PDB file of C-alpha atoms in Angstrom:
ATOM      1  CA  UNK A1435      26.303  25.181  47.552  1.00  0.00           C
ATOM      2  CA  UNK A1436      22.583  25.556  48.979  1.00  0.00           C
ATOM      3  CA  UNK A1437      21.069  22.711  49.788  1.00  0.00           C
ATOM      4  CA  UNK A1438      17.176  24.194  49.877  1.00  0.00           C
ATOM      5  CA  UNK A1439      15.745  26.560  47.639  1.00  0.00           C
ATOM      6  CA  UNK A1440      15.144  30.015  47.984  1.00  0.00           C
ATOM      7  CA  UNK A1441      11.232  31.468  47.674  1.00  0.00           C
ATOM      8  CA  UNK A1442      12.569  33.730  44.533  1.00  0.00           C
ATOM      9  CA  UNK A1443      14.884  30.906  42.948  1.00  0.00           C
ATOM     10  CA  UNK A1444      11.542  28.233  43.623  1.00  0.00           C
ATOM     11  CA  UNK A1445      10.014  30.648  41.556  1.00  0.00           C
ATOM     12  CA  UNK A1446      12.363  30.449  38.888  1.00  0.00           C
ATOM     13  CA  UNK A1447      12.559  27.192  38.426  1.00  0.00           C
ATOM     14  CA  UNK A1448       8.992  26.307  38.529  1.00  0.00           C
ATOM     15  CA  UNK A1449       8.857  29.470  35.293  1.00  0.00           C
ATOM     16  CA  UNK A1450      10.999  27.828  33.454  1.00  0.00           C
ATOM     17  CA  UNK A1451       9.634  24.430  33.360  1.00  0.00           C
ATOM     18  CA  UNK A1452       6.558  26.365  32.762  1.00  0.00           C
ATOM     19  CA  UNK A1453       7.681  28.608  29.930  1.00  0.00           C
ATOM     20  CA  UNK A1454       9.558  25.158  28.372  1.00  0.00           C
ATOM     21  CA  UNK A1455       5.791  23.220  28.617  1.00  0.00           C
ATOM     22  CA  UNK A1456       4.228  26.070  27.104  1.00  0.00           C
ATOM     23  CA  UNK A1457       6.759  25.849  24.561  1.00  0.00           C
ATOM     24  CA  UNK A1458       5.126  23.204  22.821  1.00  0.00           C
ATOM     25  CA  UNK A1459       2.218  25.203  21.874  1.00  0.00           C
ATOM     26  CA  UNK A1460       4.256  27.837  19.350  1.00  0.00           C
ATOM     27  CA  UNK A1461       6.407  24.341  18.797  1.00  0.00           C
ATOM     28  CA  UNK A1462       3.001  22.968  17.063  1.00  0.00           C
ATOM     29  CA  UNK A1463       1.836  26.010  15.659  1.00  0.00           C
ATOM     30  CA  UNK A1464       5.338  26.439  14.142  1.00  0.00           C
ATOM     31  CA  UNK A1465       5.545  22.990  12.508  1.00  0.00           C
ATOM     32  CA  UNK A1466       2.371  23.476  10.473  1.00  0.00           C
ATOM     33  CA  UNK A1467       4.110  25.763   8.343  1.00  0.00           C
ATOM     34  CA  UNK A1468       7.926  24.522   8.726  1.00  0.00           C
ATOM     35  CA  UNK A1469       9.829  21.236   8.873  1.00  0.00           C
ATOM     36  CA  UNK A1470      11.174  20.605  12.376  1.00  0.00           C
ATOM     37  CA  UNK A1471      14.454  20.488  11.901  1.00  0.00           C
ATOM     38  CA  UNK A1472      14.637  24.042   9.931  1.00  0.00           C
ATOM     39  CA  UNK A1473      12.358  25.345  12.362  1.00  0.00           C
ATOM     40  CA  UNK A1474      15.099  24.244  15.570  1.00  0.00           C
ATOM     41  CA  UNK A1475      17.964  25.631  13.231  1.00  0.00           C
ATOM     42  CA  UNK A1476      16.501  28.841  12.597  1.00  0.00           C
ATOM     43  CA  UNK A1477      15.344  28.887  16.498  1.00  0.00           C
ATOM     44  CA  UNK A1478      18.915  28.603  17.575  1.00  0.00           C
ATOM     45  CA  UNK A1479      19.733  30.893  14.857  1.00  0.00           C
ATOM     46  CA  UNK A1480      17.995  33.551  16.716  1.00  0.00           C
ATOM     47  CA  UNK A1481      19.050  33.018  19.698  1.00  0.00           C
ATOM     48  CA  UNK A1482      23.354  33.162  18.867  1.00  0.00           C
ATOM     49  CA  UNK A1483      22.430  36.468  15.960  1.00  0.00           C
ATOM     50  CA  UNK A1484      22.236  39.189  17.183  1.00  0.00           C
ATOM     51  CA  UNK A1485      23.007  39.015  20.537  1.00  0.00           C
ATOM     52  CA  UNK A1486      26.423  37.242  19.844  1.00  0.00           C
ATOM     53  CA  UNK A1487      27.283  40.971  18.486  1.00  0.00           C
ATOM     54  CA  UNK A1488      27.581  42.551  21.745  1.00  0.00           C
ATOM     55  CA  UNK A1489      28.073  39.699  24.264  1.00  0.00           C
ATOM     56  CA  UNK A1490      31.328  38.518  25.489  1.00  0.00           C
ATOM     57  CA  UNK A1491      32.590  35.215  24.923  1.00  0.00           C
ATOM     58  CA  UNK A1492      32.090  33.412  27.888  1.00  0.00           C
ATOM     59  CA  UNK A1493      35.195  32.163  30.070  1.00  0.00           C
ATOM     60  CA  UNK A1494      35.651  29.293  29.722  1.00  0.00           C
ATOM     61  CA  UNK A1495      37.829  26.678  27.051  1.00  0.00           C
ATOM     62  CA  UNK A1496      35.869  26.989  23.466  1.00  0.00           C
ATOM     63  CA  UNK A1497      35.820  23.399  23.644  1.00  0.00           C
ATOM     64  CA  UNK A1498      33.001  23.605  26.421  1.00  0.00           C
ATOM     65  CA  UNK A1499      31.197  26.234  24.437  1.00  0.00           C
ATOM     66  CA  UNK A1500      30.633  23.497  21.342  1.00  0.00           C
ATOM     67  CA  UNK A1501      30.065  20.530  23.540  1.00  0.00           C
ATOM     68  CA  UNK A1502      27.184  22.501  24.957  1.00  0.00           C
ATOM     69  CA  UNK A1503      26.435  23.307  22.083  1.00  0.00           C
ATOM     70  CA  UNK A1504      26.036  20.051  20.544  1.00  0.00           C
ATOM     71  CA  UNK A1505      24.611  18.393  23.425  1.00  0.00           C
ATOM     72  CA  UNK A1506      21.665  20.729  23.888  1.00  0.00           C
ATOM     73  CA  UNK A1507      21.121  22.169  20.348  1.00  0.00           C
ATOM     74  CA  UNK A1508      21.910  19.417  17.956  1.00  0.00           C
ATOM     75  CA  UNK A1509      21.928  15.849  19.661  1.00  0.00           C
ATOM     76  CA  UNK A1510      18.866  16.872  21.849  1.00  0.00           C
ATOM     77  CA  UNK A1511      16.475  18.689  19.786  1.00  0.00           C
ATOM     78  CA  UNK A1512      18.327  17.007  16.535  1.00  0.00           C
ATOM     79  CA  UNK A1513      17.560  13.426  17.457  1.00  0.00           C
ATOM     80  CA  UNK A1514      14.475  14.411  19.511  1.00  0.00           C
ATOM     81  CA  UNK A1515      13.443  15.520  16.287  1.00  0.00           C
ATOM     82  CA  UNK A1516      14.399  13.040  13.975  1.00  0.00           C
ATOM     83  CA  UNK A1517      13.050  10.301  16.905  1.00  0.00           C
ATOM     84  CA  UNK A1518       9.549  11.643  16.422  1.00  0.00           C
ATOM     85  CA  UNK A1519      10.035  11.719  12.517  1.00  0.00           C
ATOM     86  CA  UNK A1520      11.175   8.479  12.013  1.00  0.00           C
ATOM     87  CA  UNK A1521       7.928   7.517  14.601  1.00  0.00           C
ATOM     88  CA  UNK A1522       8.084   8.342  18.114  1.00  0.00           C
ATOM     89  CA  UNK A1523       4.719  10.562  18.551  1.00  0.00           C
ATOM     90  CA  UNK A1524       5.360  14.396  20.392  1.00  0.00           C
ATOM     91  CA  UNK A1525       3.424  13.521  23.319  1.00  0.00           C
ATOM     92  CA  UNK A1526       4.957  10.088  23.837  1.00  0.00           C
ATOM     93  CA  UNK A1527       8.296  11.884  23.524  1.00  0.00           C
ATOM     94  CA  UNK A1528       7.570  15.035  25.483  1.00  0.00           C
ATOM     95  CA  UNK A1529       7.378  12.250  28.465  1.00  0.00           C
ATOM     96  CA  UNK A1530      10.260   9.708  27.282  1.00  0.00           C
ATOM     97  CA  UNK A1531      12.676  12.049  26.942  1.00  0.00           C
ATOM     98  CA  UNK A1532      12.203  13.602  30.907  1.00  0.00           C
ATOM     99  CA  UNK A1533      14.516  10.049  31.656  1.00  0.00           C
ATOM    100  CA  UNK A1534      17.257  13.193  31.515  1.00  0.00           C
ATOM    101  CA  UNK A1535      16.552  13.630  34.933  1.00  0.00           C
ATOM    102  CA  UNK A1536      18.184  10.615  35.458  1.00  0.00           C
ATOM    103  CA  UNK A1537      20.916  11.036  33.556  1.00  0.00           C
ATOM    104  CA  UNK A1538      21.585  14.535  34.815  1.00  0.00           C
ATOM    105  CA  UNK A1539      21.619  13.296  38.178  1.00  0.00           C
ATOM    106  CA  UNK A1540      23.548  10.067  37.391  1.00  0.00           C
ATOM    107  CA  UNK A1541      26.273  12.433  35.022  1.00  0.00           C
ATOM    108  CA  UNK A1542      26.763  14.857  38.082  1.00  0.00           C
ATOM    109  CA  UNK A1543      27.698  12.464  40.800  1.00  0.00           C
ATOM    110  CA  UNK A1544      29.885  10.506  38.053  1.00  0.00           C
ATOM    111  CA  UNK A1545      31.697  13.512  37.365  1.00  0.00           C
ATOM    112  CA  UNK A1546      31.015  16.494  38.994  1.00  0.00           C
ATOM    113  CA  UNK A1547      31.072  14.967  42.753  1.00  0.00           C
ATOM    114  CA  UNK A1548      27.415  15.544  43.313  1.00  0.00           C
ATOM    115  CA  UNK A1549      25.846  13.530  46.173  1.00  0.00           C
ATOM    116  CA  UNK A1550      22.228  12.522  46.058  1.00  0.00           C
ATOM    117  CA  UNK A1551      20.263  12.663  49.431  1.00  0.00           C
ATOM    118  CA  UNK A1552      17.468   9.680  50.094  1.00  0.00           C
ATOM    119  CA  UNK A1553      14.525  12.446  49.763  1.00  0.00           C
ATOM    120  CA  UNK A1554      15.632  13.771  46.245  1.00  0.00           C
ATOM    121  CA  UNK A1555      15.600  10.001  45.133  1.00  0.00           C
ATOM    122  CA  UNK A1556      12.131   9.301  46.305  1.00  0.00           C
ATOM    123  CA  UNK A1557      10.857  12.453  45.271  1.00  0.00           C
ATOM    124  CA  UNK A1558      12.409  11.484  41.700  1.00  0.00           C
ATOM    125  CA  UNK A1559      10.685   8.063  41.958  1.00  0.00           C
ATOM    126  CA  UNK A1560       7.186   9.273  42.443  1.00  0.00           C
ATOM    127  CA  UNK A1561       7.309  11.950  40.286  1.00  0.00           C
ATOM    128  CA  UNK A1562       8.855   9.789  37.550  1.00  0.00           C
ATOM    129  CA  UNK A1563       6.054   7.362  38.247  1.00  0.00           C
ATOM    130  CA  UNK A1564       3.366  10.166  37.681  1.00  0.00           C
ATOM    131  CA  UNK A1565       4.956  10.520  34.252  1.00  0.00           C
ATOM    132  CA  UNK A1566       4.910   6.461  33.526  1.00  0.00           C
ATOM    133  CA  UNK A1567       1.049   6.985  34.417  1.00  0.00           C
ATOM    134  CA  UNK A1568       0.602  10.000  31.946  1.00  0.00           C
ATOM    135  CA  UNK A1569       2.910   7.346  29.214  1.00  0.00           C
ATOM    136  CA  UNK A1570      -0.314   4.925  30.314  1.00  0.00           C
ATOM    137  CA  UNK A1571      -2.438   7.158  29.184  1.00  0.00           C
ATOM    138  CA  UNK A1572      -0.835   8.075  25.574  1.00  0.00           C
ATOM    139  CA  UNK A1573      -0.570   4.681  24.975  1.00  0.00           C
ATOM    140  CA  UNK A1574      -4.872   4.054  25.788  1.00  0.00           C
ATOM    141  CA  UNK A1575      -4.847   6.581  23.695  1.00  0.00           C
ATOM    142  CA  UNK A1576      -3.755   4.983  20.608  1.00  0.00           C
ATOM    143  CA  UNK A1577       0.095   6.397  20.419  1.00  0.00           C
ATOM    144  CA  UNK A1578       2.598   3.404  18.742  1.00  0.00           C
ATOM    145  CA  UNK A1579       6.397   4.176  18.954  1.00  0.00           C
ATOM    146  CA  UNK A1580       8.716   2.208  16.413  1.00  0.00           C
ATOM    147  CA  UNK A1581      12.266   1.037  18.070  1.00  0.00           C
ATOM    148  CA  UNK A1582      14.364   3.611  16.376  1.00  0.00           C
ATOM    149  CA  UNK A1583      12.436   6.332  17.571  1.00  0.00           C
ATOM    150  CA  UNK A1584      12.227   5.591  20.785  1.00  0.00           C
ATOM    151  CA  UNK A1585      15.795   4.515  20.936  1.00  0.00           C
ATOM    152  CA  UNK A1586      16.474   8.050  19.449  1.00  0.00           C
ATOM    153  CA  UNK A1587      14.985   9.895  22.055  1.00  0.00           C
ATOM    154  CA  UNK A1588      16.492   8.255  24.836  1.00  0.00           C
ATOM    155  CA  UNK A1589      19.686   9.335  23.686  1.00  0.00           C
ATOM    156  CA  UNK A1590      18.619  12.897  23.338  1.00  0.00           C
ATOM    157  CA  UNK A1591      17.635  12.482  26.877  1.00  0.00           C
ATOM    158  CA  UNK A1592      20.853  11.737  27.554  1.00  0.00           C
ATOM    159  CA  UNK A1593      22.555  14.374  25.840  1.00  0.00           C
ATOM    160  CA  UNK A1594      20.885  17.086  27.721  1.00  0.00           C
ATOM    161  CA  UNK A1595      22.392  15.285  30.817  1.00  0.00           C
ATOM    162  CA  UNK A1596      25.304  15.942  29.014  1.00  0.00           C
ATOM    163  CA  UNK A1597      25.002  19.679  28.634  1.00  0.00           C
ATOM    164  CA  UNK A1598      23.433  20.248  32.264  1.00  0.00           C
ATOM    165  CA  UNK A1599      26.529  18.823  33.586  1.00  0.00           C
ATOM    166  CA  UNK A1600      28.926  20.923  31.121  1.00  0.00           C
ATOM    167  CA  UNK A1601      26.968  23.729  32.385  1.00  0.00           C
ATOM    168  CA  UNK A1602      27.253  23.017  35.864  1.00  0.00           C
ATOM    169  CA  UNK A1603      30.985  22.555  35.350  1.00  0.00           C
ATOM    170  CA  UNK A1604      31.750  25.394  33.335  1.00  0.00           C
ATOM    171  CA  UNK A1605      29.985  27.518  36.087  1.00  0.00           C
ATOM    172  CA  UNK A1606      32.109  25.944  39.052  1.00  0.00           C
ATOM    173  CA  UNK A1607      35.332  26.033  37.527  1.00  0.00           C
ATOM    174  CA  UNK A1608      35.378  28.866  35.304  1.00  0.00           C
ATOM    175  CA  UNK A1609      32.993  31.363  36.828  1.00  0.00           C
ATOM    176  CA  UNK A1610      31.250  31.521  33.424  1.00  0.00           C
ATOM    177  CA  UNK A1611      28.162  33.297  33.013  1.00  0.00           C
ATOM    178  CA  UNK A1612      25.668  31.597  31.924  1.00  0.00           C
ATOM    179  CA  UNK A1613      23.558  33.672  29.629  1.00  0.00           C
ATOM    180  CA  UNK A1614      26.813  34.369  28.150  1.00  0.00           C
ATOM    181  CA  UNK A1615      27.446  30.453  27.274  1.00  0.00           C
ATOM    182  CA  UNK A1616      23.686  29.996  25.833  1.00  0.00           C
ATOM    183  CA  UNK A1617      24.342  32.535  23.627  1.00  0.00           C
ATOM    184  CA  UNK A1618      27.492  31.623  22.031  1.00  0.00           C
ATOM    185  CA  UNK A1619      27.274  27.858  22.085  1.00  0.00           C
ATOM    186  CA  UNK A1620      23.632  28.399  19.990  1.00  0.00           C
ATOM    187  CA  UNK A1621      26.450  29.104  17.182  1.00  0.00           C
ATOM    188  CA  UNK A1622      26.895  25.255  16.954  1.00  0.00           C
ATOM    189  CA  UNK A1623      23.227  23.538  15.974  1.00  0.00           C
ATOM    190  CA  UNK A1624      22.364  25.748  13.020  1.00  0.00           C
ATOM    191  CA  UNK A1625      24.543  24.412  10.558  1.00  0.00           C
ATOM    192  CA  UNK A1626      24.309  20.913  11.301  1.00  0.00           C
ATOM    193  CA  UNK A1627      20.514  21.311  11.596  1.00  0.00           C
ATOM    194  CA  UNK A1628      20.130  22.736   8.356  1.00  0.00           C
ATOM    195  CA  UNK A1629      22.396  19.649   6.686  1.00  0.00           C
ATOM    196  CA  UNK A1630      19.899  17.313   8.393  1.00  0.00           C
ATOM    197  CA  UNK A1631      16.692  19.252   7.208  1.00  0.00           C
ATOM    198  CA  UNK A1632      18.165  19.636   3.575  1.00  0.00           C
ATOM    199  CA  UNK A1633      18.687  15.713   3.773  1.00  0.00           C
ATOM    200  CA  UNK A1634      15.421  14.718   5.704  1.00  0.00           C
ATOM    201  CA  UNK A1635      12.859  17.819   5.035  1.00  0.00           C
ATOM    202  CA  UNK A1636      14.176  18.379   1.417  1.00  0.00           C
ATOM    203  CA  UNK A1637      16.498  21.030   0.378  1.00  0.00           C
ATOM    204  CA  UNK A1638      13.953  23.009  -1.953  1.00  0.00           C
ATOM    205  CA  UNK A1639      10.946  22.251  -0.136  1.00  0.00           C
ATOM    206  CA  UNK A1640      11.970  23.568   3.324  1.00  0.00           C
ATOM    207  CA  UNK A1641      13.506  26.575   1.892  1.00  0.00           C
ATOM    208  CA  UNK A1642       9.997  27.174   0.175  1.00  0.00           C
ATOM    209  CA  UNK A1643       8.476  26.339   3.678  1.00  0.00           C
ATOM    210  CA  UNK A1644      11.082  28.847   5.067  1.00  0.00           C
ATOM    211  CA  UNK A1645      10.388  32.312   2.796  1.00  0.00           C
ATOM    212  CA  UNK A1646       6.470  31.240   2.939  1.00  0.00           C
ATOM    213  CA  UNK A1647       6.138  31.290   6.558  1.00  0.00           C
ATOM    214  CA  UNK A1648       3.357  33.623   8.037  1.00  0.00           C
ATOM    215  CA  UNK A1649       3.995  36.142  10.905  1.00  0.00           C
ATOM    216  CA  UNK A1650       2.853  33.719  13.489  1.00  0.00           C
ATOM    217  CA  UNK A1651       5.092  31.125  12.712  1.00  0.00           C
ATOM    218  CA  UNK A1652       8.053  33.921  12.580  1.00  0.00           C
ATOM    219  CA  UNK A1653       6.626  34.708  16.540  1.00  0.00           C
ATOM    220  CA  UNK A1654       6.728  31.348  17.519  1.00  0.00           C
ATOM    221  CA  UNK A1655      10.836  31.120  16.378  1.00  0.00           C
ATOM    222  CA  UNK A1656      11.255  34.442  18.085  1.00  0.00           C
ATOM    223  CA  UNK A1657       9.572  32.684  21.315  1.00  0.00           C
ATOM    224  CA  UNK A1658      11.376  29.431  20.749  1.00  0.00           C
ATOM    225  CA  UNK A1659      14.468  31.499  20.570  1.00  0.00           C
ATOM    226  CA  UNK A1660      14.354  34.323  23.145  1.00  0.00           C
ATOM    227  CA  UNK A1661      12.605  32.766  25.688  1.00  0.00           C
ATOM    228  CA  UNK A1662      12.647  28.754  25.549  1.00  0.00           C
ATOM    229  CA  UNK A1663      16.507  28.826  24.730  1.00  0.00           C
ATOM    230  CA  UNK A1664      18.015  32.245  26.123  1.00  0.00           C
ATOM    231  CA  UNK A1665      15.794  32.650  29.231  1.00  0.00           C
ATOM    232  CA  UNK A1666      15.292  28.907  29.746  1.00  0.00           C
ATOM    233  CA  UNK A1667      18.067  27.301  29.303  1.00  0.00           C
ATOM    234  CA  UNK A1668      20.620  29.961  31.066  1.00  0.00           C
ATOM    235  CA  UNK A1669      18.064  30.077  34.046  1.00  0.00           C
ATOM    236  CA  UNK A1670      18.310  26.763  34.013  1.00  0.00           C
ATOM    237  CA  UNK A1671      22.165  26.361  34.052  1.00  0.00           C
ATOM    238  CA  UNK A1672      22.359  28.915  36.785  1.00  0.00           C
ATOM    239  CA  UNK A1673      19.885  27.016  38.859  1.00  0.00           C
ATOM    240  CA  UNK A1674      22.212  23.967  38.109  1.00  0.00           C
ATOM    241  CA  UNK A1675      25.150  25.513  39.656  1.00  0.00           C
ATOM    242  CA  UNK A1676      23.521  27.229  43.009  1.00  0.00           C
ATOM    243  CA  UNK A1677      22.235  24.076  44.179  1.00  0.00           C
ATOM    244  CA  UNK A1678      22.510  20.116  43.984  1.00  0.00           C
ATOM    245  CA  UNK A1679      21.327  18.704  40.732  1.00  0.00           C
ATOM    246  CA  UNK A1680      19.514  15.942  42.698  1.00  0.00           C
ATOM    247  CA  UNK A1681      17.056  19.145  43.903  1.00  0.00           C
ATOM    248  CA  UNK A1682      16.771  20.927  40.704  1.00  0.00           C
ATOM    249  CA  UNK A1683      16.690  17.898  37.948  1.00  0.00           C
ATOM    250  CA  UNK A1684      13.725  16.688  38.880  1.00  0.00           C
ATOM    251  CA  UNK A1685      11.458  20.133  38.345  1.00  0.00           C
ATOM    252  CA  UNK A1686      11.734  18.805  34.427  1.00  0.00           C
ATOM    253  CA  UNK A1687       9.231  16.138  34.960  1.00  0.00           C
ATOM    254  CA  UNK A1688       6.640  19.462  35.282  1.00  0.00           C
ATOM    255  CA  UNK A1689       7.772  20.080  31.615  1.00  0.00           C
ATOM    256  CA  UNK A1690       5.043  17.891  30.504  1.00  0.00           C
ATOM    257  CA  UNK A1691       2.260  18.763  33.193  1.00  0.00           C
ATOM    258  CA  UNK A1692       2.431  22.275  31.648  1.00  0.00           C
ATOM    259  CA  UNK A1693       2.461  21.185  28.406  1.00  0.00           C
ATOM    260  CA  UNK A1694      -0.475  19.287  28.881  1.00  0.00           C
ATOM    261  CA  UNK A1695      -2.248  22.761  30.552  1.00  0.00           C
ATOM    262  CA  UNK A1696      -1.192  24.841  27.982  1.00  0.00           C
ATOM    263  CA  UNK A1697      -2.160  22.373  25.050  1.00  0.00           C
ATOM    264  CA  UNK A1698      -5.808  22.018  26.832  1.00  0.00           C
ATOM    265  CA  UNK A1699      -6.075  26.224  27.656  1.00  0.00           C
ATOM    266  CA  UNK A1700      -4.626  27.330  24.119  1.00  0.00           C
ATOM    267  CA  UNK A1701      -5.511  24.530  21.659  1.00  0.00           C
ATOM    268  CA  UNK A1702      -8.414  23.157  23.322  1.00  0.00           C
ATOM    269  CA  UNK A1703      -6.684  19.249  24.005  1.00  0.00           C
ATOM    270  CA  UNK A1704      -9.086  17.081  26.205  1.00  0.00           C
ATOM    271  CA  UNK A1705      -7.428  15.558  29.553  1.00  0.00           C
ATOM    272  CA  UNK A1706      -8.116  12.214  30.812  1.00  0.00           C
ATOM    273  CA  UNK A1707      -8.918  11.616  34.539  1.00  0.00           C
ATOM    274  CA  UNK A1708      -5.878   9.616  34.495  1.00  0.00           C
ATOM    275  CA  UNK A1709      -3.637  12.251  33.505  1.00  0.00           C
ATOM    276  CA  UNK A1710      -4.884  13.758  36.766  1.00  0.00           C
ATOM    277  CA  UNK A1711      -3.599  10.569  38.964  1.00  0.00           C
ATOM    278  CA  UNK A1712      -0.302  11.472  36.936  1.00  0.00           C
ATOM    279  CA  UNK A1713       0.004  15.025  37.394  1.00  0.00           C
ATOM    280  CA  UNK A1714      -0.755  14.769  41.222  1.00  0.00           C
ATOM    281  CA  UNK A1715       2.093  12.048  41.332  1.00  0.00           C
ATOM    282  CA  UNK A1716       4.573  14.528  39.507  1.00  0.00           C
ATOM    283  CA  UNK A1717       3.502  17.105  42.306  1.00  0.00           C
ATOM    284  CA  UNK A1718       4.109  14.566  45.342  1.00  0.00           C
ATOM    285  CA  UNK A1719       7.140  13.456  44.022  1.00  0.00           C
ATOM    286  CA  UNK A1720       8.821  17.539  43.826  1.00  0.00           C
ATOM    287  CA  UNK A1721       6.845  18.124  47.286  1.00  0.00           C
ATOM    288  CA  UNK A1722       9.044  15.409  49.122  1.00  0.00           C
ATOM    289  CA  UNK A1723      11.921  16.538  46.677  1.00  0.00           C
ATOM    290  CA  UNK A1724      11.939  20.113  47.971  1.00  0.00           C
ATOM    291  CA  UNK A1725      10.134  20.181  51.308  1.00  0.00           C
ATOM    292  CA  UNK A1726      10.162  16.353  52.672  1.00  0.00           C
ATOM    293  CA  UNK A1727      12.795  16.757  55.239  1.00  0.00           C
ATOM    294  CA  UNK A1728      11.622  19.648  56.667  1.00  0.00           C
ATOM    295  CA  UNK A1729       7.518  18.367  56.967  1.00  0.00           C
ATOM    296  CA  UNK A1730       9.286  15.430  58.345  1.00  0.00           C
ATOM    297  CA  UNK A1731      11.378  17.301  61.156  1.00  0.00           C
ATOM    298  CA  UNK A1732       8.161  19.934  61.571  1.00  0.00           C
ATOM    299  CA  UNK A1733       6.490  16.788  62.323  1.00  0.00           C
ATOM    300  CA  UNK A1734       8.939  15.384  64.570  1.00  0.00           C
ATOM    301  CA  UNK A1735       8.969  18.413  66.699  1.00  0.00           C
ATOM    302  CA  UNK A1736       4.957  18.554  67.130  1.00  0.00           C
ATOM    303  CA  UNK A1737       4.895  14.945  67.945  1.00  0.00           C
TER     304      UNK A1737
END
């Protein structure tokens, strides 16, 4: 396994985390028109049909397939969802529920062996205290979370933990491909998704929600769906597997940065000099992540 990342896989990662913050912009403009929870069911509907046509099952137990499945599709987006429904505000949650990297990292050296060097913890630190100060900010901002939701989205957080470390596994002991296992586990959330919006969104009025929707909402599903899920997530899994999930975990606490960029270039959202202090915190903390030990020994050598 590599233990520093490659110019074209740095990349990579720091796209993804990009394409998931910018994700929350065709998220919004989506829920204007449709309920969340029909809008996630009919983005992981999209991302399993058609593509689950032509692509081969990946190799790997069917058990794994549905445990991603559920992890990432219905217990993260499901109870992220129903967290910010039942009170937990989008921005406030967009920042709560990065605790994953946490989890993720805490999951893999439970169970996958994973060993955490001193750098990738105090890179995690600051960057996770750049995203308390940005949770500072929502707060002077007038955002109120009840119990339940909050509660909520911590355990969504923790259930994409879950599915990075099936992932990871899957990829180490089956040789699984990836792409392969995005596809076919976005088989599992639909259903269940659609129960919960029939029972939480109402049954007729989503529907009507559903066949009403204009063109750009139908883009924004396609987006949700080809790139946040398909691209995203089996980048993201791959990533997971090349290298230590103590060095790749943390590159979700940018999730939010960009979402804050792309909500102020594309919706016209205000940012707070604050949220600077924050940002630049998230960008220390992944500088000493990926590059502390060798400024450090670059240092060393001058001196």
């Amino acid at each position: 396994m590599k233990h520093a990342l490659a110019p074209r896989d740095l990349l990579l990662t720091l796209a993804v985390v990009t394409l998931w913050g910018f994700s929350f912009v065709p998220i919004k403009v989506g829920l204007r028109e449709m309920p969340p929870f029909a809008l996630a069911a009919l983005r992981f509907s999209f991302a399993a049909v058609p593509l689950v046509l032509v692509i081969k099952r990946p190799r790997m137990p069917w058990r794994n397939v549905a445990g991603y499945g559920l992890a990432i599709g219905l217990f993260q987006f499901g109870l992220l969802f129903l967290g910010m429904k039942l009170g937990m505000p989008a921005g406030l949650s967009s920042l709560v529920i990065q605790v994953q990297v946490f989890f993720t990292i805490g999951l893999a050296i439970a169970f996958l062996g994973d060993r955490l060097q001193r750098h990738n913890l105090v890179g995690a630190v600051i960057a996770t205290a750049g995203i308390a100060v940005l949770g500072v900010q929502k707060l002077i901002d007038g955002a109120h979370a009840t119990l339940v939701g909050f509660v909520l989205v911590i355990v969504a957080a923790f259930a994409w933990g879950v599915g990075n470390v099936i992932s990871k596994r899957a990829a180490t002991r089956h040789e699984a491909d990836m792409f392969s296992l995005v596809v076919w586990s976005s088989l599992i959330p639909p259903l269940p998704l659609a129960l919960l919006s029939y029972f939480f969104e109402g049954g007729a009025s989503a529907w009507a929600a559903v066949t009403s929707a204009g063109i750009l909402t139908w883009s924004c599903i396609l987006f949700l769906a080809w790139g946040a899920t398909l691209f995203g997530f089996a980048s993201w899994a791959r990533l997971l597997h090349r290298y230590p999930t103590g060095l790749i975990a943390p590159f979700a606490l940018l999730i939010p940065v960009s979402g804050m960029a792309s909500g102020a270039i594309f919706l016209g959202e205000s940012l707070a000099p604050l949220q600077a202090v924050g940002v630049a915190l998230v960008f220390a903390g992944l500088a000493e992540n990926v590059y502390g030990p060798r400024v450090r020994a670059w240092v060393s050598r001058v001196r």
